[in-house]
Amino acid sequence: MRSEDVQEKDEKVSRRDFLTISALATGALALLGIVAGVFRFFKSDASYEEARSFKIGKPENFPVGTFRNIADKKVFIVSDDAGVYAISSVCTHLGCLVYETDTGFQCPCHGSKYNQVGKVISGPAPRGLPWYEITQDVDGSLVVDSSREVPAGTKNRFS
Amino acid sequence: MHSRFYLSLLLISGLLVISYLGLTAYHAVMPEWKYYQAEYKDLVVKNAKDDATRKRAMAMTLGFKQVYLKDLKREDRCINCHAGVDNPLMEGAKVPFKKHSGNYLVNHPVDKFGCTVCHDGQSFATNEKEAHGKGHETHWDYPILPLKYVQSSCAQCHDFNMLAKNGGEKVAKGEELFREKGCKGCHKIDGVGGDIGKALDGVGNQPIAYFPMKHVIGERTVFNWLKQHFVDPRALVAESAMKVKLAAGEDDLLTTYALSLKSEEMPKKYRRINYANPPKYDGEALYKMYCSACHEDGDKTIYDEVFKRTVPAIKNPSLLRTMNDANMDVIVKEGRAGTQMTAWKSSAAGLSDEQIKEIIGYLALKRPAEQHEPFGLAAFTGDVKHGKEVYEVNCSVCHGKDAKGGENLLGISLRSPVVQKKIDTELLAVTIADGRAGTSMPPFIKDSEVLTKQDVADVVAFIKEFPSAAK
Ligand code: FES
């Protein structure tokens, strides 16, 4: 009799508690979801700028000995025995476009000089020309990603 | 009790919001294009010919892609689904993974040109329905072009001579037809052409609402309107005066050309048209472009069903004998007020003096060597009163009682400024005396002797009196 009483009382209380707790919890969860959803809009999938990575064509277009200046992408593509690599053509001083010389690269603006691997030899440039990552796309063409730097000297052979 | 009711309400609405959020989240994580990219990845893995490619394919990440085209003012997102468009491995794959046909992409790489610059469609959309822009619900004026019309886009950057030989045959043929069918006889482009029809500048990228779409069969798109309008203009625009005599397939070619008439010019670095040497046309080509729509081949007088009047035979030797180049120059330049013949001078329909000279030179090839006999009108004094009687008996049947010509009358209006001011009286007299072979104008003296020379002089005097006498 006693135990039955207790049980009944327990059950009643727990049922009401359950409703209260679950209702409040769902409400809070829904609110949280909405707030999180709002934050989702601060991050966009697409940016309104030119893609930082771009295709440069099949590896066979870059046989050993190739030196190509892709002016509109501001990058030099070089291919030697050890592989292909991409060196930025933007001077690290104030951003002029460097040109190729016998000994490496030269900036026309304030006279910075770089050697063949883009290391500063003289001038105001604070650091060497960055090297960019080259990968190969599934369609076989090489892709330069100017948002990803690689250590100078990284050369890869592709086929 | 109340609190229980509100708690249940909170519980239910909370659950509803959560499930809605769940659905939205799922949709954000798995948008339509992601399924396509996953399928594409599987396809590349399957089609890979060597291990290296297979490895690269396996490492592919699925993600949102776009081609940002600053100068073309668009971001093309088509490659999210059409992922294999420049992948040689996708040669025989099904749409949307298929590689682009032909070698167009060699000179038009996707990262420089995108897709919508040629194919139209909505550049920003990320699902098929909206990207293709078909149907009223997408609220898009430039739905993806059917492949048969795609060449219209080539003409944005290339000239027709080049296109005719290099994969733009359809639009080049359309442009040729446009010239040969004499469309510019009624339609202006760049300020040159007749004024019976609408100017066609920019018609190729007008919004859908520009066209009276009411009677279009099928989807209400600009290209459907154009095609159906070429087949039967009056089915779409009841009051249209447009003539069409097109062979099968020519409607599509002309539609392709019409679509290429865009109001916006491509950025300079994309254009390959050489404006320095615009094509030059000879007299015959110019005749076709500007005259043939009404005068056809110019050898016979034609009764025009739409205009409800006769169109003179301007290559008729008899007419050419009575008219010298200067007379014709006046008519071509000033037109004939009151008829559909517009003034073709450079300040009106836009032909240069040189072009008009070319056309007249072409017509004059048909001029007989022997000159007409001079009438010698100067020797007569015209009697207007008698001239009126002669007119009523002999002339009014065709030229009308009021001499205005008009509906169902064979003759031209004699009150037009050209007859009144520009043509000299001697020429009028010769025409009446000799008639005009090949037209309905009979000779009134030559061979027939219906009138005397004095009668003709009187009628001429009467005709010249019109402007003051009538009205
Ligand atoms: S920008 Fe190159 S040296 Fe100053």
XYZ file of C-alpha atoms and ligand atoms in Angstrom:
634
model
C 0.000 0.000 0.000
C 2.694 2.392 0.970
C 5.005 1.446 -1.729
C 2.204 1.691 -4.264
C 1.458 5.187 -3.048
C 5.006 6.244 -3.403
C 5.248 4.718 -6.788
C 2.189 6.562 -8.012
C 3.462 9.826 -6.627
C 6.871 9.238 -8.178
C 5.378 8.502 -11.528
C 3.244 11.622 -11.531
C 6.116 13.833 -10.626
C 8.484 12.276 -13.117
C 5.990 12.585 -15.946
C 5.494 16.289 -15.353
C 9.201 16.771 -14.971
C 9.799 14.940 -18.184
C 7.450 17.199 -20.094
C 8.988 20.350 -18.635
C 12.520 19.260 -19.233
C 12.018 17.997 -22.726
C 9.977 21.042 -23.786
C 12.575 23.444 -22.492
C 15.374 21.389 -23.971
C 13.811 21.287 -27.438
C 13.101 24.981 -27.264
C 16.677 25.719 -26.343
C 17.974 23.384 -29.015
C 15.832 24.989 -31.685
C 17.017 28.426 -30.656
C 20.593 27.258 -30.706
C 20.094 25.807 -34.174
C 18.669 29.069 -35.443
C 21.561 31.041 -33.997
C 24.075 28.612 -35.484
C 22.256 28.867 -38.820
C 22.577 32.624 -38.735
C 26.325 32.308 -38.262
C 26.464 30.054 -41.292
C 25.632 33.081 -43.436
C 28.798 34.860 -42.405
C 30.850 32.344 -44.312
C 30.425 32.217 -48.088
C 31.160 29.321 -50.415
C 32.250 31.541 -53.232
C 34.405 34.620 -53.323
C 34.134 37.350 -55.885
C 37.686 37.253 -57.112
C 39.735 35.390 -59.599
C 40.550 31.836 -58.614
C 43.975 31.549 -56.993
C 44.582 28.176 -58.577
C 44.628 27.789 -62.313
C 45.398 25.229 -64.968
C 48.476 25.721 -67.105
C 48.150 22.760 -69.481
C 49.537 19.294 -69.974
C 52.982 18.322 -68.607
C 54.189 17.622 -72.157
C 53.874 21.350 -72.845
C 56.648 21.936 -70.331
C 59.623 19.868 -71.505
C 62.945 20.194 -69.751
C 64.399 23.607 -70.532
C 61.068 25.434 -70.589
C 60.954 28.902 -69.135
C 57.562 30.540 -69.448
C 56.303 33.838 -68.102
C 52.537 33.649 -67.596
C 52.023 37.370 -67.287
C 48.329 37.530 -66.495
C 48.788 35.033 -63.664
C 52.020 36.664 -62.482
C 54.047 33.509 -62.357
C 57.064 31.925 -64.075
C 56.872 28.243 -64.941
C 60.263 26.610 -65.192
C 61.115 23.043 -66.079
C 64.539 21.479 -65.580
C 66.031 18.007 -65.040
C 64.618 17.819 -61.551
C 61.069 18.806 -62.493
C 58.634 21.644 -62.978
C 58.207 24.520 -60.581
C 56.365 27.833 -60.371
C 57.978 31.044 -59.106
C 55.961 34.165 -58.428
C 56.862 37.135 -60.592
C 55.654 39.684 -58.036
C 58.477 41.552 -56.335
C 58.274 41.147 -52.561
C 59.192 44.785 -52.058
C 56.246 46.767 -53.418
C 54.743 44.379 -55.917
C 56.179 45.305 -59.303
C 56.532 42.488 -61.819
C 60.087 41.196 -62.061
C 61.714 40.144 -65.323
C 64.161 37.443 -66.172
C 67.894 38.117 -66.454
C 70.936 35.920 -67.054
C 71.534 35.604 -63.358
C 67.951 35.312 -62.191
C 65.298 37.984 -61.838
C 65.382 41.742 -61.640
C 62.768 44.219 -60.454
C 62.417 47.372 -62.584
C 61.081 49.543 -59.761
C 63.683 49.849 -56.997
C 66.360 47.553 -58.271
C 65.834 44.370 -56.274
C 67.774 41.457 -57.702
C 66.974 37.780 -57.212
C 68.955 34.712 -58.188
C 67.637 31.851 -60.286
C 65.753 30.224 -57.421
C 64.265 33.561 -56.362
C 66.571 34.335 -53.439
C 67.254 38.034 -52.842
C 70.731 39.042 -53.936
C 70.451 42.771 -53.499
C 67.976 45.593 -53.172
C 65.148 46.475 -50.849
C 63.153 43.243 -51.280
C 62.626 41.755 -47.793
C 62.328 38.119 -48.892
C 62.726 35.831 -51.854
C 60.149 35.187 -54.563
C 57.643 32.601 -53.340
C 57.344 29.212 -54.992
C 53.875 27.877 -55.616
C 52.496 24.398 -55.391
C 51.976 22.531 -58.632
C 49.613 19.560 -58.712
C 48.033 17.561 -61.474
C 44.317 17.562 -62.171
C 42.360 14.456 -63.105
C 42.224 15.612 -66.707
C 46.028 15.484 -66.726
C 46.762 19.185 -66.828
C 48.993 20.894 -64.298
C 47.451 23.197 -61.726
C 49.311 26.037 -60.028
C 47.874 27.203 -56.736
C 49.164 30.639 -55.846
C 47.493 30.478 -52.452
C 49.781 27.615 -51.421
C 53.479 28.278 -51.117
C 56.050 25.512 -51.133
C 59.669 25.714 -49.951
C 62.032 27.038 -52.624
C 63.582 24.140 -54.499
C 60.474 21.949 -54.549
C 60.386 20.463 -58.033
C 58.128 17.722 -59.272
C 58.133 15.528 -62.340
C 54.735 14.866 -63.879
C 53.776 12.680 -66.753
C -3.185 22.950 -16.370
C -2.200 25.946 -18.385
C 1.457 25.440 -17.939
C 1.018 21.916 -19.259
C -0.648 23.212 -22.400
C 2.095 25.734 -23.034
C 4.802 23.201 -22.365
C 3.323 20.856 -24.946
C 3.082 23.704 -27.409
C 6.731 24.550 -26.816
C 7.699 20.917 -27.229
C 5.880 20.511 -30.530
C 7.055 23.745 -32.076
C 10.579 23.075 -30.880
C 10.524 19.686 -32.570
C 9.180 21.226 -35.770
C 11.927 23.847 -35.844
C 14.584 21.221 -35.183
C 13.396 18.966 -37.980
C 13.229 21.935 -40.346
C 16.755 22.923 -39.370
C 17.831 19.355 -39.891
C 16.437 19.333 -43.397
C 18.060 22.661 -44.219
C 21.364 21.487 -42.851
C 21.131 18.321 -44.889
C 20.394 20.341 -47.987
C 23.349 22.617 -47.290
C 25.672 19.692 -46.760
C 24.373 17.694 -49.741
C 23.317 20.147 -52.459
C 22.328 18.865 -55.875
C 25.753 19.439 -57.368
C 27.478 17.317 -54.769
C 25.720 14.209 -56.017
C 26.929 15.013 -59.511
C 30.467 15.566 -58.303
C 30.421 12.267 -56.437
C 29.191 10.497 -59.538
C 31.840 12.266 -61.597
C 34.532 11.121 -59.203
C 33.375 7.517 -59.534
C 33.393 7.874 -63.304
C 36.930 9.222 -63.424
C 38.138 6.452 -61.130
C 36.465 3.927 -63.392
C 37.733 5.485 -66.644
C 41.270 6.097 -65.420
C 43.749 4.501 -67.770
C 46.682 4.320 -65.394
C 47.297 4.103 -61.684
C 48.528 7.655 -61.365
C 45.298 9.067 -62.756
C 43.250 6.720 -60.620
C 45.103 7.856 -57.559
C 44.536 11.475 -58.406
C 40.859 10.790 -58.999
C 40.512 9.053 -55.635
C 42.086 12.074 -53.974
C 39.585 14.464 -55.578
C 37.656 16.511 -53.049
C 34.056 17.463 -53.614
C 33.526 21.172 -53.278
C 31.873 24.233 -54.619
C 33.529 25.613 -57.755
C 33.110 28.632 -59.930
C 34.833 30.467 -62.734
C 35.160 34.113 -61.891
C 35.064 36.255 -65.028
C 35.653 39.861 -64.132
C 35.530 41.293 -67.631
C 32.460 39.318 -68.628
C 30.754 40.257 -65.379
C 29.774 36.749 -64.427
C 30.611 33.872 -62.141
C 29.921 30.653 -63.938
C 29.065 27.777 -61.666
C 28.167 25.276 -64.344
C 31.326 23.231 -63.696
C 29.932 22.040 -60.384
C 27.810 19.563 -62.315
C 29.442 19.674 -65.763
C 32.640 18.620 -64.078
C 34.224 16.747 -66.974
C 33.777 19.473 -69.539
C 37.504 19.698 -70.260
C 38.538 16.227 -69.213
C 39.565 14.045 -72.170
C 38.633 10.957 -70.126
C 35.000 12.037 -70.339
C 34.817 11.879 -74.129
C 32.024 9.330 -74.279
C 30.442 10.030 -70.898
C 26.827 11.008 -70.450
C 25.554 14.528 -69.765
C 26.417 16.383 -67.542
C 29.823 14.753 -67.233
C 30.587 14.693 -70.930
C 33.587 16.471 -72.349
C 32.772 19.485 -74.515
C 32.337 18.478 -78.147
C 34.784 19.541 -80.833
C 37.880 21.519 -80.020
C 36.198 24.777 -79.004
C 37.772 24.646 -75.577
C 41.287 24.699 -77.018
C 40.869 28.360 -77.885
C 38.146 29.059 -75.353
C 39.402 27.573 -72.076
C 36.744 27.346 -69.399
C 38.681 29.444 -66.898
C 38.804 32.372 -69.353
C 35.387 32.118 -70.972
C 33.177 30.171 -68.616
C 30.069 28.642 -70.175
C 27.205 31.118 -70.166
C 28.975 33.521 -72.492
C 28.114 31.101 -75.309
C 25.328 28.932 -73.927
C 23.380 31.467 -71.865
C 21.573 30.290 -68.741
C 21.920 31.742 -65.288
C 25.514 32.063 -64.233
C 24.980 32.281 -60.471
C 22.572 29.417 -59.996
C 23.649 26.249 -58.251
C 20.917 23.870 -59.266
C 19.945 22.601 -62.672
C 16.540 24.192 -63.002
C 17.672 27.670 -62.152
C 20.994 27.391 -63.944
C 19.305 26.405 -67.175
C 16.792 29.177 -66.582
C 13.976 27.414 -68.379
C 10.384 28.122 -67.609
C 8.550 31.125 -66.300
C 9.164 30.226 -62.626
C 12.905 30.784 -62.958
C 12.335 34.431 -63.867
C 15.313 34.360 -66.149
C 15.352 36.065 -69.531
C 18.201 34.135 -71.063
C 17.553 30.407 -70.716
C 20.146 27.964 -71.939
C 20.286 28.108 -75.736
C 19.265 25.048 -77.724
C 22.413 23.715 -79.371
C 21.142 24.565 -82.849
C 21.262 28.270 -81.960
C 24.507 28.304 -79.976
C 26.557 29.652 -82.867
C 24.773 32.965 -82.468
C 27.216 33.550 -79.617
C 30.282 33.169 -81.841
C 29.361 36.347 -83.704
C 29.884 38.382 -80.543
C 33.616 38.169 -81.118
C 34.186 36.819 -84.627
C 33.391 38.119 -88.078
C 31.234 36.105 -90.437
C 33.916 35.411 -93.024
C 35.994 33.692 -90.411
C 32.997 31.884 -88.932
C 31.866 30.547 -92.306
C 35.058 28.520 -92.500
C 35.761 27.732 -88.867
C 32.808 26.147 -87.150
C 30.347 29.028 -87.282
C 28.655 27.940 -90.495
C 25.126 28.296 -89.214
C 25.338 31.855 -88.007
C 27.356 32.840 -91.089
C 24.712 31.270 -93.329
C 22.029 33.092 -91.352
C 23.777 36.389 -91.930
C 24.026 35.659 -95.634
C 20.322 34.824 -95.791
C 19.562 37.988 -93.893
C 21.301 39.956 -96.626
C 19.892 37.997 -99.545
C 16.307 38.023 -98.318
C 16.497 41.800 -98.110
C 15.617 42.054 -94.423
C 17.273 45.451 -94.194
C 14.836 46.748 -96.773
C 12.453 47.088 -93.818
C 14.605 46.779 -90.691
C 17.336 49.095 -89.493
C 20.530 47.848 -87.934
C 23.027 50.450 -86.735
C 20.860 53.121 -88.304
C 20.912 51.594 -91.789
C 17.810 50.066 -93.323
C 14.169 50.702 -94.093
C 11.545 51.702 -91.580
C 8.567 49.451 -92.267
C 9.699 46.984 -89.596
C 11.295 47.475 -86.195
C 14.956 48.271 -85.823
C 16.765 45.073 -84.921
C 19.646 46.419 -82.867
C 20.022 44.306 -79.770
C 17.058 42.102 -80.563
C 19.140 39.039 -79.628
C 19.328 39.934 -75.964
C 16.067 41.701 -75.432
C 14.163 40.463 -72.388
C 11.272 38.098 -72.960
C 8.772 40.825 -72.096
C 9.887 42.812 -75.152
C 8.157 40.327 -77.442
C 4.422 39.782 -77.807
C 4.528 36.204 -76.555
C 0.793 35.607 -76.457
C 0.543 33.327 -79.486
C 3.879 31.546 -79.184
C 3.484 27.797 -79.259
C 5.456 25.963 -76.606
C 7.823 27.648 -74.213
C 7.840 31.447 -74.260
C 11.435 32.147 -75.074
C 13.005 34.685 -77.367
C 14.342 32.012 -79.705
C 10.966 30.316 -79.986
C 9.372 33.653 -80.746
C 11.956 34.451 -83.409
C 11.655 31.095 -85.104
C 7.874 31.056 -85.154
C 7.888 34.640 -86.339
C 10.099 33.671 -89.255
C 7.735 30.857 -90.151
C 4.527 32.894 -89.929
C 4.891 36.513 -88.810
C 1.177 37.240 -88.742
C 0.501 34.306 -86.433
C 2.379 36.170 -83.710
C 1.873 39.786 -84.707
C -1.431 40.217 -86.541
C -0.574 43.569 -88.108
C 2.883 42.542 -89.302
C 3.750 43.422 -92.908
C 6.652 40.985 -92.983
C 7.139 38.718 -95.976
C 8.765 35.363 -95.688
C 9.612 32.862 -98.305
C 11.913 30.515 -96.488
C 13.046 27.045 -97.386
C 13.055 24.378 -94.700
C 15.749 25.023 -92.107
C 16.254 28.644 -93.085
C 14.068 29.743 -90.164
C 16.568 28.230 -87.726
C 19.519 29.832 -89.501
C 17.879 33.256 -89.446
C 16.946 32.771 -85.788
C 20.581 32.008 -85.034
C 21.627 35.200 -86.769
C 18.917 37.304 -85.104
C 20.074 36.042 -81.699
C 23.558 37.266 -82.498
C 22.322 40.866 -82.690
C 23.181 41.842 -79.148
C 23.199 45.311 -77.723
C 26.216 44.744 -75.549
C 29.660 44.613 -76.984
C 32.146 42.086 -75.736
C 35.178 43.406 -73.847
C 37.967 44.270 -76.207
C 40.318 41.495 -75.155
C 37.694 38.901 -76.095
C 36.771 40.393 -79.448
C 38.388 39.207 -82.638
C 36.341 41.247 -85.103
C 38.337 43.497 -87.324
C 36.329 46.701 -87.529
C 38.976 48.314 -89.710
C 37.773 46.537 -92.852
C 33.998 46.240 -92.839
C 32.821 44.069 -95.736
C 32.017 45.984 -98.929
C 29.134 44.898 -101.102
C 28.642 45.523 -104.793
C 25.503 46.918 -106.425
C 23.859 43.545 -106.847
C 24.430 42.536 -103.220
C 23.189 45.928 -102.043
C 20.091 45.589 -104.251
C 19.316 42.280 -102.557
C 19.898 43.674 -99.101
C 17.822 46.790 -99.379
C 15.500 46.564 -102.380
C 14.608 42.957 -103.126
C 12.207 42.457 -100.222
C 9.665 44.665 -102.013
C 10.828 44.795 -105.627
C 11.887 41.130 -105.753
C 14.053 40.683 -108.834
C 12.824 43.987 -110.243
C 11.778 42.647 -113.658
C 8.015 42.569 -113.142
C 5.467 44.822 -111.543
C 4.127 43.040 -108.473
C 0.832 43.450 -106.746
C 1.744 43.285 -103.078
C -0.903 41.503 -101.012
C 0.261 42.992 -97.753
C 0.783 46.560 -98.948
C -2.384 46.379 -101.103
C -0.680 48.189 -103.915
C 1.615 47.603 -106.840
C 5.344 47.704 -106.498
C 7.008 48.965 -109.670
C 9.462 46.959 -111.736
C 12.610 48.985 -111.295
C 14.774 46.880 -113.572
C 12.302 47.278 -116.391
C 14.195 48.504 -119.496
C 11.319 50.741 -120.502
C 11.429 52.558 -117.175
C 15.179 52.781 -117.281
C 15.070 54.302 -120.738
C 12.934 57.185 -119.570
C 14.831 57.745 -116.376
C 18.412 58.780 -116.187
C 20.662 58.150 -113.191
C 19.910 61.568 -111.774
C 16.135 60.904 -111.759
C 16.677 57.587 -110.065
C 19.072 59.092 -107.581
C 16.315 61.462 -106.475
C 13.777 58.668 -106.021
C 16.139 56.396 -104.117
C 17.380 59.183 -101.884
C 14.056 60.871 -101.193
C 11.785 57.846 -101.372
C 8.176 58.141 -102.407
C 6.032 59.738 -99.765
C 2.709 58.015 -99.353
C 4.106 54.633 -100.327
C 6.265 52.104 -98.500
C 9.316 53.358 -100.411
C 11.434 55.023 -97.782
C 14.040 57.719 -98.308
C 17.351 55.902 -98.495
C 19.635 58.910 -98.163
C 22.232 58.739 -95.416
C 20.277 61.021 -93.094
C 17.198 58.776 -93.307
C 17.553 55.059 -94.060
C 21.293 55.408 -93.862
C 22.741 54.358 -97.220
C 25.812 56.287 -98.244
C 25.824 58.207 -101.537
C 28.369 55.736 -102.753
C 26.159 52.752 -101.995
C 23.186 54.370 -103.727
C 25.391 54.978 -106.737
C 26.359 51.287 -106.700
C 22.708 50.229 -106.643
C 21.722 52.579 -109.466
C 24.741 51.421 -111.429
C 23.497 47.856 -110.999
C 19.958 48.746 -112.156
C 21.329 50.756 -115.072
C 22.924 47.616 -116.495
C 19.440 46.850 -117.788
C 19.077 50.214 -119.502
C 18.713 49.827 -123.282
C 21.351 51.491 -125.407
C 18.919 53.497 -127.503
C 17.446 56.547 -125.871
C 13.778 57.364 -125.928
C 12.627 59.930 -128.431
C 12.393 63.332 -126.877
C 8.823 64.541 -126.551
C 9.617 68.199 -126.919
C 7.122 69.366 -124.341
C 8.539 72.855 -124.425
C 6.882 73.426 -127.793
C 3.361 72.998 -126.337
C 1.275 75.105 -124.005
C -0.803 72.887 -121.760
C -4.510 73.530 -121.259
C -5.375 72.484 -117.713
C -9.128 72.330 -118.293
C -8.845 70.029 -121.265
C -6.162 68.088 -119.414
C -8.687 67.363 -116.646
C -11.114 65.862 -119.146
C -8.384 63.749 -120.694
C -7.353 62.626 -117.215
C -10.812 61.552 -116.195
C -11.323 59.491 -119.336
C -7.907 57.889 -119.618
C -6.042 57.981 -116.339
C -8.427 57.888 -113.399
C -9.221 54.197 -113.886
C -5.817 53.258 -112.599
C -4.519 56.298 -110.749
C -7.812 57.058 -109.017
C -10.236 59.956 -109.323
C -8.167 62.005 -106.921
C -4.923 60.740 -108.485
C -3.750 59.368 -105.160
C -3.429 55.794 -106.321
C -4.191 53.534 -103.413
C -5.864 50.317 -102.539
C -6.741 48.052 -105.439
C -5.598 50.605 -108.003
C -2.886 49.667 -110.429
C -1.418 53.119 -110.780
C 0.895 55.018 -108.501
C -0.038 58.208 -106.688
C 0.519 61.215 -108.923
C 0.357 63.546 -105.977
C 3.531 62.308 -104.360
C 6.224 64.943 -103.967
C 8.438 62.961 -106.297
C 6.032 63.198 -109.219
C 5.159 66.740 -108.327
C 8.556 68.216 -107.627
C 11.361 65.943 -108.589
C 10.428 64.475 -111.940
C 10.530 66.932 -114.781
C 7.542 67.383 -117.041
C 9.362 66.139 -120.109
C 9.783 62.764 -118.418
C 6.112 62.647 -117.478
C 5.170 63.378 -121.074
C 7.461 60.674 -122.413
C 6.026 58.137 -119.971
C 2.459 58.928 -121.000
C 3.317 58.864 -124.668
C 5.398 55.679 -124.661
C 3.836 53.862 -121.730
C 5.939 51.648 -119.568
C 6.450 48.190 -120.974
C 6.311 45.430 -118.361
C 3.947 47.410 -116.144
C 0.273 48.236 -116.400
C 1.009 51.654 -117.841
C 0.045 51.534 -121.523
C 1.405 53.815 -124.237
C -1.030 56.561 -125.114
C 0.589 57.709 -128.345
C 3.153 55.178 -129.431
C 1.496 52.375 -131.472
C -1.934 53.300 -130.113
C -2.511 56.958 -130.947
C -5.164 57.227 -128.236
C -4.068 60.753 -127.460
C -2.447 63.490 -129.422
C 0.693 65.222 -128.348
C -1.390 68.233 -127.370
C -3.618 66.002 -125.147
C -0.546 64.729 -123.351
C 0.776 68.228 -122.842
C -2.615 69.205 -121.397
C -2.685 66.246 -118.997
C 0.813 67.016 -117.847
C -0.234 70.566 -117.146
C -3.261 69.261 -115.241
C -1.175 66.891 -113.143
C 1.228 69.668 -112.282
C -1.705 71.802 -111.123
C -2.757 69.324 -108.425
C -1.154 70.794 -105.353
C -2.917 74.108 -105.791
C -6.088 72.871 -107.545
C -7.081 70.044 -105.208
C -7.649 69.988 -101.463
S 58.978 46.816 -56.035
Fe 60.612 45.627 -56.647
S 62.240 46.664 -55.839
Fe 60.612 47.844 -55.126
